[in-house]
Structures are given as structure tokens and as C-alpha cells.
PDB file of C-alpha atoms in Angstrom:
ATOM      1  CA  UNK A   1     -63.990 169.496  72.304  1.00  0.00           C
ATOM      2  CA  UNK A   2     -62.517 166.579  70.731  1.00  0.00           C
ATOM      3  CA  UNK A   3     -64.264 164.203  73.692  1.00  0.00           C
ATOM      4  CA  UNK A   4     -67.878 166.073  73.073  1.00  0.00           C
ATOM      5  CA  UNK A   5     -68.038 165.516  69.513  1.00  0.00           C
ATOM      6  CA  UNK A   6     -66.371 161.698  69.786  1.00  0.00           C
ATOM      7  CA  UNK A   7     -68.820 160.823  72.000  1.00  0.00           C
ATOM      8  CA  UNK A   8     -71.707 162.271  70.471  1.00  0.00           C
ATOM      9  CA  UNK A   9     -70.920 160.882  67.147  1.00  0.00           C
ATOM     10  CA  UNK A  10     -70.254 157.117  69.085  1.00  0.00           C
ATOM     11  CA  UNK A  11     -73.569 157.814  70.715  1.00  0.00           C
ATOM     12  CA  UNK A  12     -75.385 158.527  67.156  1.00  0.00           C
ATOM     13  CA  UNK A  13     -74.142 154.931  65.991  1.00  0.00           C
ATOM     14  CA  UNK A  14     -71.670 157.036  63.874  1.00  0.00           C
ATOM     15  CA  UNK A  15     -67.958 156.791  63.535  1.00  0.00           C
ATOM     16  CA  UNK A  16     -65.571 158.410  61.481  1.00  0.00           C
ATOM     17  CA  UNK A  17     -63.300 156.174  59.518  1.00  0.00           C
ATOM     18  CA  UNK A  18     -61.068 158.905  58.102  1.00  0.00           C
ATOM     19  CA  UNK A  19     -59.980 162.247  60.152  1.00  0.00           C
ATOM     20  CA  UNK A  20     -58.396 164.874  58.113  1.00  0.00           C
ATOM     21  CA  UNK A  21     -56.441 166.977  60.289  1.00  0.00           C
ATOM     22  CA  UNK A  22     -56.377 170.449  58.856  1.00  0.00           C
ATOM     23  CA  UNK A  23     -54.967 172.882  61.895  1.00  0.00           C
ATOM     24  CA  UNK A  24     -51.740 172.857  60.003  1.00  0.00           C
ATOM     25  CA  UNK A  25     -52.651 174.242  57.147  1.00  0.00           C
ATOM     26  CA  UNK A  26     -52.036 178.512  57.104  1.00  0.00           C
ATOM     27  CA  UNK A  27     -51.466 181.088  54.513  1.00  0.00           C
ATOM     28  CA  UNK A  28     -49.013 183.015  56.973  1.00  0.00           C
ATOM     29  CA  UNK A  29     -47.304 181.773  60.136  1.00  0.00           C
ATOM     30  CA  UNK A  30     -48.912 181.602  63.149  1.00  0.00           C
ATOM     31  CA  UNK A  31     -47.738 182.473  66.475  1.00  0.00           C
ATOM     32  CA  UNK A  32     -45.308 179.849  68.430  1.00  0.00           C
ATOM     33  CA  UNK A  33     -47.607 178.923  70.999  1.00  0.00           C
ATOM     34  CA  UNK A  34     -50.513 178.653  68.942  1.00  0.00           C
ATOM     35  CA  UNK A  35     -48.769 176.549  66.676  1.00  0.00           C
ATOM     36  CA  UNK A  36     -47.863 174.592  69.626  1.00  0.00           C
ATOM     37  CA  UNK A  37     -51.744 173.600  70.250  1.00  0.00           C
ATOM     38  CA  UNK A  38     -52.087 172.812  66.697  1.00  0.00           C
ATOM     39  CA  UNK A  39     -49.157 170.789  65.577  1.00  0.00           C
ATOM     40  CA  UNK A  40     -48.830 168.570  69.076  1.00  0.00           C
ATOM     41  CA  UNK A  41     -51.729 169.176  71.519  1.00  0.00           C
ATOM     42  CA  UNK A  42     -54.340 168.978  68.913  1.00  0.00           C
ATOM     43  CA  UNK A  43     -53.288 165.378  67.796  1.00  0.00           C
ATOM     44  CA  UNK A  44     -52.773 164.258  71.520  1.00  0.00           C
ATOM     45  CA  UNK A  45     -56.214 165.252  72.324  1.00  0.00           C
ATOM     46  CA  UNK A  46     -57.719 164.137  69.367  1.00  0.00           C
ATOM     47  CA  UNK A  47     -55.856 160.140  69.531  1.00  0.00           C
ATOM     48  CA  UNK A  48     -57.071 160.237  73.696  1.00  0.00           C
ATOM     49  CA  UNK A  49     -60.809 161.374  72.976  1.00  0.00           C
ATOM     50  CA  UNK A  50     -60.886 158.776  69.730  1.00  0.00           C
ATOM     51  CA  UNK A  51     -59.674 155.820  72.179  1.00  0.00           C
ATOM     52  CA  UNK A  52     -62.218 156.849  74.716  1.00  0.00           C
ATOM     53  CA  UNK A  53     -65.240 156.911  72.655  1.00  0.00           C
ATOM     54  CA  UNK A  54     -64.232 154.071  70.414  1.00  0.00           C
ATOM     55  CA  UNK A  55     -65.519 150.398  70.989  1.00  0.00           C
ATOM     56  CA  UNK A  56     -64.037 148.058  67.860  1.00  0.00           C
ATOM     57  CA  UNK A  57     -63.762 150.658  65.271  1.00  0.00           C
ATOM     58  CA  UNK A  58     -60.662 151.751  63.378  1.00  0.00           C
ATOM     59  CA  UNK A  59     -59.442 154.764  61.859  1.00  0.00           C
ATOM     60  CA  UNK A  60     -56.844 156.660  59.712  1.00  0.00           C
ATOM     61  CA  UNK A  61     -55.930 159.963  60.988  1.00  0.00           C
ATOM     62  CA  UNK A  62     -54.615 162.226  57.982  1.00  0.00           C
ATOM     63  CA  UNK A  63     -52.498 164.866  59.070  1.00  0.00           C
ATOM     64  CA  UNK A  64     -52.406 168.151  56.535  1.00  0.00           C
ATOM     65  CA  UNK A  65     -49.457 171.030  56.951  1.00  0.00           C
ATOM     66  CA  UNK A  66     -47.767 173.150  54.624  1.00  0.00           C
ATOM     67  CA  UNK A  67     -44.221 174.001  55.198  1.00  0.00           C
ATOM     68  CA  UNK A  68     -43.429 171.029  56.782  1.00  0.00           C
ATOM     69  CA  UNK A  69     -40.660 170.022  54.780  1.00  0.00           C
ATOM     70  CA  UNK A  70     -38.620 171.803  52.192  1.00  0.00           C
ATOM     71  CA  UNK A  71     -38.457 170.102  48.794  1.00  0.00           C
ATOM     72  CA  UNK A  72     -36.120 172.455  47.126  1.00  0.00           C
ATOM     73  CA  UNK A  73     -33.702 175.279  48.894  1.00  0.00           C
ATOM     74  CA  UNK A  74     -36.163 177.642  48.113  1.00  0.00           C
ATOM     75  CA  UNK A  75     -39.033 176.640  50.362  1.00  0.00           C
ATOM     76  CA  UNK A  76     -39.939 178.090  53.491  1.00  0.00           C
ATOM     77  CA  UNK A  77     -40.160 175.912  56.491  1.00  0.00           C
ATOM     78  CA  UNK A  78     -42.057 176.404  59.749  1.00  0.00           C
ATOM     79  CA  UNK A  79     -40.366 174.464  62.611  1.00  0.00           C
ATOM     80  CA  UNK A  80     -42.935 174.642  64.957  1.00  0.00           C
ATOM     81  CA  UNK A  81     -44.970 172.472  62.717  1.00  0.00           C
ATOM     82  CA  UNK A  82     -42.262 169.974  63.032  1.00  0.00           C
ATOM     83  CA  UNK A  83     -43.797 168.914  66.376  1.00  0.00           C
ATOM     84  CA  UNK A  84     -46.511 166.762  64.722  1.00  0.00           C
ATOM     85  CA  UNK A  85     -43.992 164.365  63.325  1.00  0.00           C
ATOM     86  CA  UNK A  86     -44.027 162.958  67.045  1.00  0.00           C
ATOM     87  CA  UNK A  87     -47.663 162.340  67.471  1.00  0.00           C
ATOM     88  CA  UNK A  88     -47.587 161.349  64.252  1.00  0.00           C
ATOM     89  CA  UNK A  89     -45.383 158.115  64.526  1.00  0.00           C
ATOM     90  CA  UNK A  90     -46.205 157.664  68.174  1.00  0.00           C
ATOM     91  CA  UNK A  91     -49.870 157.520  67.754  1.00  0.00           C
ATOM     92  CA  UNK A  92     -50.428 154.604  65.824  1.00  0.00           C
ATOM     93  CA  UNK A  93     -47.827 152.733  68.129  1.00  0.00           C
ATOM     94  CA  UNK A  94     -49.754 153.328  71.395  1.00  0.00           C
ATOM     95  CA  UNK A  95     -52.750 152.513  69.300  1.00  0.00           C
ATOM     96  CA  UNK A  96     -53.101 149.879  66.857  1.00  0.00           C
ATOM     97  CA  UNK A  97     -56.494 150.572  65.144  1.00  0.00           C
ATOM     98  CA  UNK A  98     -55.552 154.087  64.395  1.00  0.00           C
ATOM     99  CA  UNK A  99     -53.499 154.973  61.258  1.00  0.00           C
ATOM    100  CA  UNK A 100     -51.682 158.165  60.511  1.00  0.00           C
ATOM    101  CA  UNK A 101     -50.112 159.830  57.489  1.00  0.00           C
ATOM    102  CA  UNK A 102     -48.548 163.314  57.167  1.00  0.00           C
ATOM    103  CA  UNK A 103     -49.234 165.311  53.916  1.00  0.00           C
ATOM    104  CA  UNK A 104     -47.340 168.718  53.395  1.00  0.00           C
ATOM    105  CA  UNK A 105     -48.456 170.782  50.851  1.00  0.00           C
ATOM    106  CA  UNK A 106     -47.462 174.262  48.827  1.00  0.00           C
ATOM    107  CA  UNK A 107     -50.311 176.201  49.103  1.00  0.00           C
ATOM    108  CA  UNK A 108     -51.459 177.783  45.456  1.00  0.00           C
ATOM    109  CA  UNK A 109     -52.001 181.745  45.294  1.00  0.00           C
ATOM    110  CA  UNK A 110     -55.448 182.695  46.684  1.00  0.00           C
ATOM    111  CA  UNK A 111     -57.993 182.369  44.087  1.00  0.00           C
ATOM    112  CA  UNK A 112     -55.959 180.407  42.222  1.00  0.00           C
ATOM    113  CA  UNK A 113     -57.377 177.496  39.903  1.00  0.00           C
ATOM    114  CA  UNK A 114     -54.747 175.267  41.643  1.00  0.00           C
ATOM    115  CA  UNK A 115     -57.014 175.152  44.353  1.00  0.00           C
ATOM    116  CA  UNK A 116     -59.248 172.787  42.984  1.00  0.00           C
ATOM    117  CA  UNK A 117     -56.387 170.485  41.247  1.00  0.00           C
ATOM    118  CA  UNK A 118     -54.759 169.992  45.038  1.00  0.00           C
ATOM    119  CA  UNK A 119     -58.361 169.271  46.684  1.00  0.00           C
ATOM    120  CA  UNK A 120     -58.061 166.583  43.902  1.00  0.00           C
ATOM    121  CA  UNK A 121     -54.613 165.094  44.633  1.00  0.00           C
ATOM    122  CA  UNK A 122     -55.886 165.322  48.589  1.00  0.00           C
ATOM    123  CA  UNK A 123     -58.827 163.168  47.306  1.00  0.00           C
ATOM    124  CA  UNK A 124     -56.855 160.949  45.763  1.00  0.00           C
ATOM    125  CA  UNK A 125     -54.628 160.438  48.611  1.00  0.00           C
ATOM    126  CA  UNK A 126     -57.596 159.520  51.190  1.00  0.00           C
ATOM    127  CA  UNK A 127     -58.407 156.639  48.549  1.00  0.00           C
ATOM    128  CA  UNK A 128     -55.432 154.808  48.725  1.00  0.00           C
ATOM    129  CA  UNK A 129     -55.668 152.576  51.820  1.00  0.00           C
ATOM    130  CA  UNK A 130     -52.505 153.104  54.500  1.00  0.00           C
ATOM    131  CA  UNK A 131     -50.014 150.635  54.442  1.00  0.00           C
ATOM    132  CA  UNK A 132     -48.674 149.622  57.982  1.00  0.00           C
ATOM    133  CA  UNK A 133     -49.369 151.595  61.251  1.00  0.00           C
ATOM    134  CA  UNK A 134     -48.662 155.221  59.369  1.00  0.00           C
ATOM    135  CA  UNK A 135     -48.689 155.246  55.482  1.00  0.00           C
ATOM    136  CA  UNK A 136     -45.777 157.438  53.720  1.00  0.00           C
ATOM    137  CA  UNK A 137     -44.647 161.161  54.567  1.00  0.00           C
ATOM    138  CA  UNK A 138     -45.755 162.448  51.184  1.00  0.00           C
ATOM    139  CA  UNK A 139     -45.337 166.043  50.130  1.00  0.00           C
ATOM    140  CA  UNK A 140     -47.372 167.645  47.194  1.00  0.00           C
ATOM    141  CA  UNK A 141     -45.505 170.382  44.745  1.00  0.00           C
ATOM    142  CA  UNK A 142     -47.588 171.320  42.484  1.00  0.00           C
ATOM    143  CA  UNK A 143     -48.690 168.212  40.589  1.00  0.00           C
ATOM    144  CA  UNK A 144     -45.272 166.322  42.103  1.00  0.00           C
ATOM    145  CA  UNK A 145     -46.010 163.997  44.714  1.00  0.00           C
ATOM    146  CA  UNK A 146     -43.035 163.516  46.718  1.00  0.00           C
ATOM    147  CA  UNK A 147     -42.533 159.972  49.204  1.00  0.00           C
ATOM    148  CA  UNK A 148     -40.080 160.326  52.576  1.00  0.00           C
ATOM    149  CA  UNK A 149     -37.976 156.938  52.345  1.00  0.00           C
ATOM    150  CA  UNK A 150     -35.425 155.996  54.742  1.00  0.00           C
ATOM    151  CA  UNK A 151     -32.316 154.103  53.602  1.00  0.00           C
ATOM    152  CA  UNK A 152     -30.198 151.797  56.466  1.00  0.00           C
ATOM    153  CA  UNK A 153     -27.139 152.987  57.092  1.00  0.00           C
ATOM    154  CA  UNK A 154     -24.128 150.626  58.007  1.00  0.00           C
ATOM    155  CA  UNK A 155     -23.724 149.642  61.683  1.00  0.00           C
ATOM    156  CA  UNK A 156     -20.472 149.465  62.665  1.00  0.00           C
ATOM    157  CA  UNK A 157     -19.328 146.190  64.815  1.00  0.00           C
ATOM    158  CA  UNK A 158     -17.274 148.297  66.893  1.00  0.00           C
ATOM    159  CA  UNK A 159     -19.232 148.614  70.452  1.00  0.00           C
ATOM    160  CA  UNK A 160     -17.200 149.442  72.679  1.00  0.00           C
ATOM    161  CA  UNK A 161     -17.333 153.578  71.568  1.00  0.00           C
ATOM    162  CA  UNK A 162     -21.283 152.939  71.824  1.00  0.00           C
ATOM    163  CA  UNK A 163     -22.327 155.025  75.404  1.00  0.00           C
ATOM    164  CA  UNK A 164     -24.363 152.597  77.447  1.00  0.00           C
ATOM    165  CA  UNK A 165     -26.336 152.395  80.659  1.00  0.00           C
ATOM    166  CA  UNK A 166     -23.864 151.653  83.707  1.00  0.00           C
ATOM    167  CA  UNK A 167     -25.092 148.539  85.471  1.00  0.00           C
ATOM    168  CA  UNK A 168     -27.967 149.153  88.311  1.00  0.00           C
ATOM    169  CA  UNK A 169     -27.597 153.062  86.711  1.00  0.00           C
ATOM    170  CA  UNK A 170     -31.255 154.773  87.837  1.00  0.00           C
ATOM    171  CA  UNK A 171     -32.892 155.181  84.056  1.00  0.00           C
ATOM    172  CA  UNK A 172     -35.810 156.888  83.727  1.00  0.00           C
ATOM    173  CA  UNK A 173     -38.051 155.359  80.475  1.00  0.00           C
ATOM    174  CA  UNK A 174     -41.253 157.330  79.471  1.00  0.00           C
ATOM    175  CA  UNK A 175     -44.725 156.255  77.899  1.00  0.00           C
ATOM    176  CA  UNK A 176     -46.489 158.095  74.897  1.00  0.00           C
ATOM    177  CA  UNK A 177     -49.932 158.692  74.840  1.00  0.00           C
ATOM    178  CA  UNK A 178     -51.271 155.844  76.933  1.00  0.00           C
ATOM    179  CA  UNK A 179     -50.774 157.352  80.312  1.00  0.00           C
TER     180      UNK A 179
END
């Protein structure tokens, strides 16, 4: 229970400055219903509990997953894990004191010495201050660090083809995590 954990920490005068969310690291695929809880609801409930428990503190939330991105065509992707991308992007917009970063890993074979190296890479990543509300989405493949970037696409000036709301139309606009 995130609420109980964070209230207990806060009552003891402690606050997690860095949170490492590992619910999306799994050597074998999870059931879709279970993965939905890990990828989406665990982040939602964690952010809400952090907001309830804090007074003036800030925090960094590192969301670790495997099989999230296909850097090469041969890599498997667990589509259910992609659900974590929504909360990872929205949480810092709803809670400006909480920054997020997604880190995608390629898991080494069980018992491999590469686990130690992967641990060192992650510790180094946690030491880099996050710039802005969310750090870059990063993928580690072996010793290589891949960073997701967006390139602006030119927009057409032809606005006639852009669908718009009708004047006085009824529209539903929903919020994020704030209620």
C-alpha cells in the first residue's frame, strides 16, 4: 500500500528523493491483466500517494522496464508495458515537483557477469540530474545507451483540411491524475 508506506516515511521525517519503479522488469511475459496493473495503475497510485504524503519535497521517479522498445528488428516488445508511457509523461505535468524518466533494459542471461555491468550503468543514470519535467527515454542495449529524440515535422499552412470542433459543440475534456 503506497499510502501507508509514504505516510510512515513522512512521519519519520524521511522522504524518497529518488524512486526506482521496477514493476515492469520481468524475464518472462506477464498476463495482460497483471501487466496493466504494473505498467499503469502502480504508477498512478504511486503518484497519488506521493502527492498526499508530501509537504514541500520533490522527487525523481525512474521507471525501469524491459522489452519496451525495439532498438533492433530482432527484439521482442511487450506491448502491454507501453502503457507506462502515458503516466510517465503525464505525472510531471500534473505534479510539477515530481520528475520522471523511462529506462528500457535488455536483460542479460541469468547468472551472467553482465548483470553487474548493467547495475553500474543504472546507478550512473540515476546520478544524472533530470532536465525538465521528464528526462529522456533511455534504452540500454549492452553497453550502449540509446536516447529517444523527437524531430519537429513541418506543418502545412492549409488549415481547411484540419478537423475542428463545430461552434457550440459539446466536447468532453478530461484531466490526468489530479481528479
